[in-house]
Short mmCIF file of C-alpha atoms in Angstrom, two decimals:
data_model
loop_
_atom_site.label_atom_id
_atom_site.label_comp_id
_atom_site.label_asym_id
_atom_site.label_seq_id
_atom_site.Cartn_x
_atom_site.Cartn_y
_atom_site.Cartn_z
CA MET A 114 -0.09 0.43 -0.40
CA PHE A 115 1.06 3.16 -0.76
CA LYS A 116 0.98 6.06 1.81
CA ASN A 117 -0.73 9.11 0.59
CA SER A 118 -1.73 11.52 3.50
CA MET A 119 -3.24 13.96 0.81
CA GLU A 120 -7.02 14.17 0.71
CA PRO A 121 -8.84 13.22 -2.39
CA ARG A 122 -10.10 17.18 -2.61
CA GLN A 123 -6.84 18.48 -2.37
CA ARG A 124 -5.40 15.74 -4.99
CA THR A 125 -8.24 16.83 -7.30
CA LEU A 126 -7.65 20.69 -6.57
CA LEU A 127 -3.86 20.80 -7.49
CA LYS A 128 -4.04 18.29 -10.29
CA PHE A 129 -6.89 21.02 -11.48
CA LEU A 130 -4.45 23.29 -11.15
CA GLY A 131 -1.32 21.77 -12.37
CA LEU A 132 0.94 21.70 -9.50
CA SER A 133 2.70 18.24 -9.35
CA ALA A 134 4.95 17.53 -6.34
CA ASP A 135 8.27 19.82 -7.52
CA ARG A 136 6.04 22.92 -8.53
CA ARG A 137 4.46 23.12 -5.41
CA LEU A 138 8.12 23.18 -4.13
CA GLU A 139 8.70 25.54 -6.24
CA LEU A 140 6.59 27.53 -5.32
CA LYS A 141 7.26 27.54 -1.61
CA PHE A 142 10.32 28.21 -2.15
CA SER A 143 9.27 31.01 -4.47
CA MET A 144 7.01 32.16 -1.55
CA ILE A 145 9.63 32.14 0.77
CA ARG A 146 12.64 33.81 -1.34
CA GLY A 147 9.78 36.31 -1.83
CA ALA A 148 8.85 37.17 2.19
CA ALA A 149 12.88 36.98 2.71
CA ALA A 150 13.61 39.85 0.13
CA ILE A 151 10.36 42.37 1.23
CA LEU A 152 11.83 41.64 4.50
CA VAL A 153 14.86 42.89 3.81
CA SER A 154 14.02 45.76 1.95
CA VAL A 155 12.06 46.53 4.25
CA GLY A 156 14.78 46.77 7.35
CA VAL A 157 16.38 48.51 4.70
CA ALA A 158 14.36 51.48 4.23
CA THR A 159 14.18 51.05 7.98
CA VAL A 160 16.96 52.04 8.82
CA LEU A 161 17.31 54.47 6.32
CA ILE A 162 14.11 56.47 7.64
CA PHE A 163 16.04 56.35 10.95
CA LEU A 164 19.02 57.69 9.28
CA ILE A 165 17.14 60.69 7.58
CA SER A 166 13.86 61.02 9.68
CA SER A 167 13.71 63.15 12.87
CA THR A 168 10.63 61.55 13.92
CA PRO A 169 11.59 57.83 12.73
CA LEU A 170 8.81 56.08 14.30
CA LEU A 171 5.93 58.35 14.11
CA ALA A 172 7.07 57.82 9.54
CA LEU A 173 7.06 53.80 10.39
CA ARG A 174 4.14 54.53 11.63
CA TYR A 175 2.53 55.52 8.63
CA LEU A 176 4.86 53.37 5.83
CA LEU A 177 3.00 49.79 7.52
CA LEU A 178 0.31 50.67 9.37
CA GLY A 179 -0.90 54.07 7.54
CA PRO A 180 -3.13 51.81 5.00
CA PHE A 181 -4.74 49.89 7.27
CA SER A 182 -5.97 52.68 9.21
CA THR A 183 -8.76 53.82 8.09
CA GLU A 184 -11.42 52.04 5.74
CA ARG A 185 -10.89 54.63 3.08
CA GLN A 186 -7.24 54.19 3.15
CA ILE A 187 -7.79 50.10 2.81
CA TRP A 188 -10.19 50.90 -0.54
CA VAL A 189 -7.90 53.32 -1.57
CA VAL A 190 -5.29 50.90 -1.47
CA PHE A 191 -7.58 48.39 -3.81
CA GLU A 192 -8.10 50.72 -6.26
CA ARG A 193 -4.40 51.01 -6.91
CA MET A 194 -3.95 47.66 -7.59
CA ILE A 195 -6.11 48.15 -10.50
CA PRO A 196 -4.10 48.85 -13.29
CA LEU A 197 -1.39 46.88 -11.51
CA MET A 198 -2.94 43.47 -11.62
CA PHE A 199 -3.35 44.12 -15.37
CA THR A 200 0.75 45.20 -16.51
CA GLY A 201 1.46 42.11 -13.74
CA LEU A 202 -0.12 39.75 -16.18
CA ALA A 203 0.85 41.50 -18.85
CA VAL A 204 4.72 41.44 -18.30
CA CYS A 205 4.41 37.89 -16.47
CA LEU A 206 2.75 36.76 -19.79
CA MET A 207 5.43 37.69 -21.64
CA PHE A 208 8.55 37.07 -19.59
CA SER A 209 7.44 32.76 -19.51
CA ALA A 210 7.84 32.97 -22.67
CA ASN A 211 11.70 34.83 -21.72
CA GLN A 212 10.82 38.12 -23.90
CA PHE A 213 11.76 41.09 -21.89
CA ASN A 214 8.70 43.52 -23.44
CA LEU A 215 8.67 47.03 -21.83
CA ALA A 216 5.79 48.02 -23.84
CA ALA A 217 2.95 47.47 -21.79
CA ASP A 218 3.91 51.83 -20.26
CA GLY A 219 3.08 51.97 -22.98
CA CYS A 220 0.01 50.04 -23.72
CA VAL A 221 -1.14 51.57 -20.75
CA LEU A 222 -1.24 54.92 -21.66
CA LEU A 223 -2.95 53.96 -25.55
CA GLY A 224 -5.32 51.35 -24.69
CA GLY A 225 -6.59 54.40 -21.52
CA PHE A 226 -6.68 56.80 -24.94
CA VAL A 227 -8.28 54.85 -27.42
CA ALA A 228 -11.25 54.07 -24.31
CA ALA A 229 -11.56 57.25 -23.39
CA LEU A 230 -12.16 57.97 -27.15
CA CYS A 231 -14.98 55.68 -27.64
CA ALA A 232 -16.29 56.86 -24.12
CA ILE A 233 -16.44 60.42 -25.48
CA TYR A 234 -17.31 60.09 -28.84
CA ILE A 235 -19.91 56.79 -29.40
CA PRO A 236 -22.53 56.87 -27.72
CA MET A 237 -24.75 53.42 -26.54
CA PRO A 238 -26.49 51.55 -23.58
CA PRO A 239 -24.77 51.54 -20.29
CA VAL A 240 -22.46 48.31 -20.18
CA ILE A 241 -22.55 47.67 -23.88
CA HIS A 242 -21.09 50.84 -23.67
CA VAL A 243 -18.06 50.44 -21.07
CA VAL A 244 -17.05 46.54 -22.75
CA VAL A 245 -17.37 48.36 -26.33
CA CYS A 246 -14.71 51.13 -24.83
CA LEU A 247 -12.24 48.62 -23.09
CA LEU A 248 -12.40 46.83 -26.15
CA ALA A 249 -11.48 49.05 -28.37
CA GLY A 250 -8.32 50.11 -25.90
CA ALA A 251 -7.57 46.57 -25.52
CA ALA A 252 -7.84 46.03 -29.76
CA VAL A 253 -5.67 48.54 -30.39
CA CYS A 254 -3.48 47.77 -28.12
CA ALA A 255 -2.81 44.13 -29.11
CA LEU A 256 -2.35 45.48 -32.71
CA LEU A 257 0.67 47.92 -31.20
CA MET A 258 2.01 44.27 -29.99
CA LEU A 259 2.56 43.12 -33.59
CA ILE A 260 5.03 45.66 -34.81
CA PRO A 261 8.34 44.58 -32.12
CA ALA A 262 6.48 41.11 -32.39
CA LEU A 263 6.67 41.00 -35.98
CA LEU A 264 10.27 42.62 -36.02
CA GLN A 265 11.40 40.06 -34.02
CA THR A 266 10.64 37.16 -35.39
CA LYS A 267 11.17 38.22 -39.36
CA LEU A 268 14.39 40.35 -38.84
CA GLY A 269 15.88 39.85 -36.12
CA ALA A 270 15.08 43.15 -34.27
CA ASN A 271 15.96 43.30 -29.98
CA VAL A 272 12.49 43.60 -28.45
CA MET A 273 13.84 45.50 -25.62
CA VAL A 274 15.03 47.85 -27.20
CA SER A 275 12.22 48.06 -29.94
CA THR A 276 9.29 48.16 -27.86
CA LEU A 277 11.28 50.71 -25.11
CA MET A 278 11.29 53.16 -28.25
CA LEU A 279 7.58 52.44 -28.64
CA ASN A 280 6.73 53.56 -25.29
CA TYR A 281 7.59 56.86 -26.77
CA VAL A 282 6.49 56.54 -29.56
CA VAL A 283 2.86 56.52 -28.08
CA MET A 284 3.40 59.19 -25.58
CA TYR A 285 4.13 61.78 -28.08
CA VAL A 286 1.43 60.51 -30.51
CA VAL A 287 -1.17 60.47 -27.63
CA GLN A 288 -0.07 64.11 -26.63
CA TYR A 289 -0.89 65.32 -29.48
CA PHE A 290 -4.23 64.16 -30.42
CA LEU A 291 -4.94 64.92 -26.73
CA ILE A 292 -3.93 68.96 -26.92
CA ASN A 293 -4.47 69.77 -31.16
CA VAL A 294 -7.83 67.11 -31.49
CA VAL A 295 -10.05 65.94 -28.21
CA ALA A 296 -8.93 68.74 -25.69
CA ASP A 297 -11.96 70.55 -23.65
CA LYS A 298 -10.45 74.36 -24.85
CA THR A 299 -12.92 75.34 -21.73
CA GLN A 300 -10.73 74.16 -18.99
CA GLY A 301 -7.57 75.66 -17.90
CA THR A 302 -5.63 72.34 -18.00
CA THR A 303 -5.16 70.39 -20.70
CA ARG A 304 -8.24 67.24 -20.53
CA SER A 305 -10.05 65.57 -22.92
CA LEU A 306 -14.14 66.68 -23.24
CA PRO A 307 -16.32 65.03 -20.20
CA PHE A 308 -16.49 60.72 -20.82
CA LEU A 309 -20.18 60.23 -21.30
CA LYS A 310 -21.83 58.70 -18.25
CA THR A 311 -23.04 55.53 -19.74
CA ALA A 312 -19.16 54.96 -20.47
CA MET A 313 -17.61 55.10 -16.70
CA ILE A 314 -17.36 52.59 -14.20
CA PRO A 315 -18.97 52.52 -11.45
CA THR A 316 -17.74 52.31 -7.90
CA MET A 317 -17.52 49.88 -5.28
CA ALA A 318 -16.97 52.05 -2.77
CA TYR A 319 -14.82 55.41 -2.26
CA GLN A 320 -13.17 55.68 -5.05
CA THR A 321 -12.85 52.25 -5.94
CA SER A 322 -14.43 50.84 -9.06
CA TRP A 323 -15.58 47.59 -9.69
CA GLY A 324 -12.87 47.34 -11.72
CA PHE A 325 -11.15 45.28 -9.04
CA VAL A 326 -13.29 42.83 -10.11
CA ILE A 327 -12.87 42.67 -13.32
CA GLY A 328 -9.01 42.56 -12.88
CA ALA A 329 -9.69 39.70 -10.67
CA CYS A 330 -11.56 37.53 -13.41
CA PHE A 331 -8.92 38.17 -15.66
CA VAL A 332 -6.26 36.79 -12.68
CA ALA A 333 -8.06 33.65 -13.54
CA ILE A 334 -9.04 33.82 -16.90
CA VAL A 335 -5.00 34.11 -17.67
CA GLY A 336 -3.84 31.79 -14.89
CA VAL A 337 -6.03 29.29 -16.62
CA PHE A 338 -4.75 29.81 -20.27
CA MET A 339 -1.64 29.23 -19.28
CA TYR A 340 -1.77 26.85 -16.79
CA ARG A 341 -4.56 24.48 -18.46
CA THR A 342 -4.25 25.25 -22.02
CA ARG A 343 -1.61 24.30 -25.48
CA TRP A 344 -1.44 27.96 -25.91
CA GLY A 345 -0.02 28.69 -22.64
CA TYR A 346 1.92 25.19 -22.58
CA SER A 347 4.04 26.54 -25.83
CA ILE A 348 4.35 30.15 -23.86
CA ARG A 349 6.17 27.94 -20.97
CA MET A 350 8.06 26.06 -23.34
CA VAL A 351 9.42 28.86 -25.15
CA GLY A 352 10.52 30.32 -22.35
CA ILE A 353 12.77 27.30 -20.65
CA ASN A 354 14.16 26.18 -24.14
CA GLN A 355 13.69 27.81 -27.73
CA ASN A 356 15.71 25.24 -29.84
CA PHE A 357 14.19 22.11 -27.97
CA SER A 358 10.56 23.56 -28.40
CA GLY A 359 10.75 23.67 -31.93
CA TYR A 360 12.69 20.43 -32.48
CA SER A 361 9.66 19.29 -30.07
CA GLY A 362 6.62 21.11 -32.61
CA ILE A 363 6.15 24.26 -31.18
CA LYS A 364 5.55 27.16 -33.36
CA VAL A 365 8.50 29.06 -32.15
CA GLY A 366 7.64 32.01 -33.65
CA GLY A 367 3.85 31.85 -33.49
CA THR A 368 3.94 32.17 -29.90
CA ILE A 369 6.48 34.76 -29.39
CA VAL A 370 4.06 36.67 -31.50
CA LEU A 371 0.94 35.88 -29.51
CA CYS A 372 2.22 36.27 -25.31
CA GLN A 373 3.55 40.22 -26.86
CA VAL A 374 -0.19 40.43 -28.52
CA VAL A 375 -2.23 39.24 -25.54
CA GLY A 376 0.10 40.83 -22.66
CA GLY A 377 -0.20 43.87 -24.91
CA ALA A 378 -3.60 43.44 -24.85
CA LEU A 379 -4.06 42.58 -21.30
CA ALA A 380 -2.35 46.38 -20.59
CA GLY A 381 -3.81 48.30 -22.87
CA LEU A 382 -7.67 46.84 -21.14
CA GLY A 383 -6.07 47.77 -17.63
CA GLY A 384 -4.86 51.22 -18.83
CA GLY A 385 -8.57 51.39 -19.62
CA VAL A 386 -10.48 50.09 -17.12
CA GLU A 387 -8.16 52.81 -14.88
CA VAL A 388 -9.42 55.59 -17.07
CA LEU A 389 -12.79 54.24 -17.07
CA GLY A 390 -13.36 53.10 -13.25
CA TYR A 391 -11.63 56.48 -11.86
CA TYR A 392 -11.31 59.52 -14.46
CA LYS A 393 -14.21 61.86 -15.75
CA SER A 394 -12.09 62.77 -18.46
CA PHE A 395 -8.97 62.06 -20.28
CA SER A 396 -5.89 63.71 -18.84
CA TRP A 397 -2.88 61.18 -19.08
CA ARG A 398 0.33 63.24 -20.67
CA ASP A 399 3.06 61.24 -19.64
CA LEU A 400 3.68 57.66 -19.09
CA THR A 401 1.97 56.36 -16.08
CA GLY A 402 5.30 54.15 -14.89
CA TYR A 403 2.21 51.47 -15.03
CA GLY A 404 4.23 49.41 -16.79
CA TRP A 405 7.47 49.09 -14.80
CA ASP A 406 5.40 47.97 -11.59
CA GLY A 407 3.84 45.46 -13.42
CA ILE A 408 7.79 44.18 -14.01
CA THR A 409 8.53 44.26 -10.40
CA ILE A 410 4.89 42.44 -9.76
CA ALA A 411 5.92 39.66 -12.36
CA ILE A 412 9.25 38.93 -10.25
CA LEU A 413 7.54 39.50 -7.19
CA ALA A 414 5.22 36.99 -8.58
CA LYS A 415 7.46 34.67 -10.40
CA ASN A 416 5.75 34.83 -13.51
CA ASN A 417 2.76 33.03 -11.63
CA PRO A 418 -0.57 34.59 -12.78
CA ILE A 419 -2.49 33.37 -9.20
CA LEU A 420 -0.11 35.32 -7.33
CA VAL A 421 0.01 38.74 -8.97
CA PRO A 422 -3.32 40.21 -7.15
CA PHE A 423 -0.53 39.29 -3.92
CA ALA A 424 2.51 41.48 -5.36
CA ALA A 425 -0.03 43.47 -6.31
CA PHE A 426 -1.36 44.08 -3.13
CA PHE A 427 2.09 44.44 -1.55
CA LEU A 428 3.39 46.94 -4.00
CA ALA A 429 -0.17 48.93 -3.59
CA TYR A 430 0.28 48.42 0.03
CA LEU A 431 3.45 50.13 0.06
CA SER A 432 2.85 52.91 -2.12
CA ARG A 433 0.07 54.36 -0.45
CA GLY A 434 2.74 54.41 2.75
CA CYS A 435 4.95 56.00 1.49
CA VAL A 436 2.58 58.41 0.30
CA LEU A 437 1.52 59.37 3.54
CA MET A 438 4.29 58.81 5.54
CA ALA A 439 6.10 61.98 2.93
CA SER A 440 2.61 64.01 3.54
CA ASN A 441 2.88 63.76 7.51
CA THR A 442 6.65 63.23 8.56
CA ASP A 443 10.19 64.40 6.99
CA VAL A 444 10.50 61.55 4.82
CA PRO A 445 10.16 61.88 1.33
CA ALA A 446 7.79 59.22 -1.20
CA GLU A 447 10.59 58.01 -2.75
CA MET A 448 11.49 55.63 -0.81
CA LEU A 449 9.32 53.36 -2.47
CA ASP A 450 11.94 53.48 -5.17
CA VAL A 451 14.35 52.27 -2.56
CA ILE A 452 12.21 49.32 -1.01
CA GLN A 453 11.21 48.57 -5.02
CA ALA A 454 15.57 48.52 -5.65
CA VAL A 455 15.69 46.09 -2.96
CA ILE A 456 12.83 43.88 -4.05
CA LEU A 457 14.97 43.60 -7.55
CA LEU A 458 18.35 43.42 -6.07
CA PHE A 459 17.81 40.38 -3.94
CA PHE A 460 15.43 38.38 -6.21
CA GLY A 461 18.18 38.86 -9.46
CA ALA A 462 20.31 36.91 -6.83
CA GLU A 463 20.41 33.54 -8.42
CA HIS A 464 22.29 32.11 -4.60
CA PHE A 465 20.07 33.83 -2.28
CA LEU A 466 18.73 31.22 0.29
CA ALA A 467 20.08 28.82 -2.32
CA LYS A 468 20.99 26.41 0.45
CA TYR A 469 17.34 26.54 1.65
CA ARG A 470 16.12 25.35 -1.76
CA GLN A 471 18.69 22.35 -1.61
CA ARG A 472 17.61 21.05 2.18
CA MET A 473 13.77 21.54 1.05
CA VAL A 474 14.89 19.69 -2.28
CA VAL A 475 16.75 16.77 0.21
CA LYS A 476 13.34 16.53 3.18
CA GLN A 477 10.75 15.81 -0.15
CA ALA A 478 13.16 13.18 -1.75
CA LYS A 479 13.43 11.77 1.34
CA ARG A 480 9.47 11.90 2.14
CA GLU A 481 8.48 10.49 -1.06
CA TYR A 482 11.08 7.38 -1.40
CA SER A 483 9.29 6.57 2.29
CA ASP A 484 6.04 7.16 0.53
CA ILE A 485 6.64 4.64 -1.68
CA ALA A 486 9.19 2.15 -0.72
CA ASP A 487 8.55 -0.63 1.10
CA PRO A 488 8.86 -0.63 4.27
CA LYS A 489 11.19 -3.31 5.10
CA GLU A 490 13.42 -1.91 1.91
CA VAL A 491 13.51 1.35 4.27
CA ARG A 492 13.90 -0.50 7.61
CA GLY A 493 16.52 -2.21 5.87
#
């Protein structure tokens, strides 16, 4: 008789999620490694706060406890999570195929602008109007991602360079149309005409829109796509080894195009959700930075879509804490950049907690051997 300590429901759930024993070990180690990196980064921030602040304890209280101080602050954290979930998913998808596409920032801007145009000039019934606006933003960004994807697969262009430059092309194009075509001349600042009410995503509480629920739904959709479909399998295999994937029959070029197009659509969708759920008119003139935050989230989540909401919550929580700290103490909000830099530094260190991982592997191997081996052989 084989020993098995897992309940049938647990085995069914893990099978549905595609989590083998090795996968569970990697997931557990990733979570431990991420928690350790976060603790170290917060420790570094604490030391810096004590060095530069005249009221370090008050600054730490706002940084660590401020976002949980009131119900409104908690909802602000949830609202800040919305675009981060979408860009985190977009970057996870592209990084899983080992494609260092940096155009998520431009896609957020373009997706929000296209959704805003539809919200201004195309009258429709309430729910349908929101759906059309979001799909339009996602579709335009998906088409935009065909440019760097085809340049890479057909001409061998460096996707990192092409997408980085593409962000600024998108920014200046959006600036031109915002200033010269859709700007509301009656306003004292540069902003578009107001959105039609039928295109605006309603709020759940305070300023947090139902876009949070949309983001959570797409986390589940992308998770199933990556781990329960052949397209997701192809993306992950290409990310592990392109040459082997090609030899095994996977269309590497098509898979690279697929992951970048879908990633661009997700980032554009996030821009549309943020614009229609938080603003009443379009006023973005620069890149938002959400794409770069998405890179941090993808690294924290180890390219696992299921972990994206947790990473997004952590980053949104820290961001809000830094804002509260900067507003009430003498510590600047740029402390968030220090924390992110330290986290990325430790996540990029391949040997960080390597010995602990080795002990986990040995322990699991011994446990699996004891589960399947004959008791007499184990005693012998």
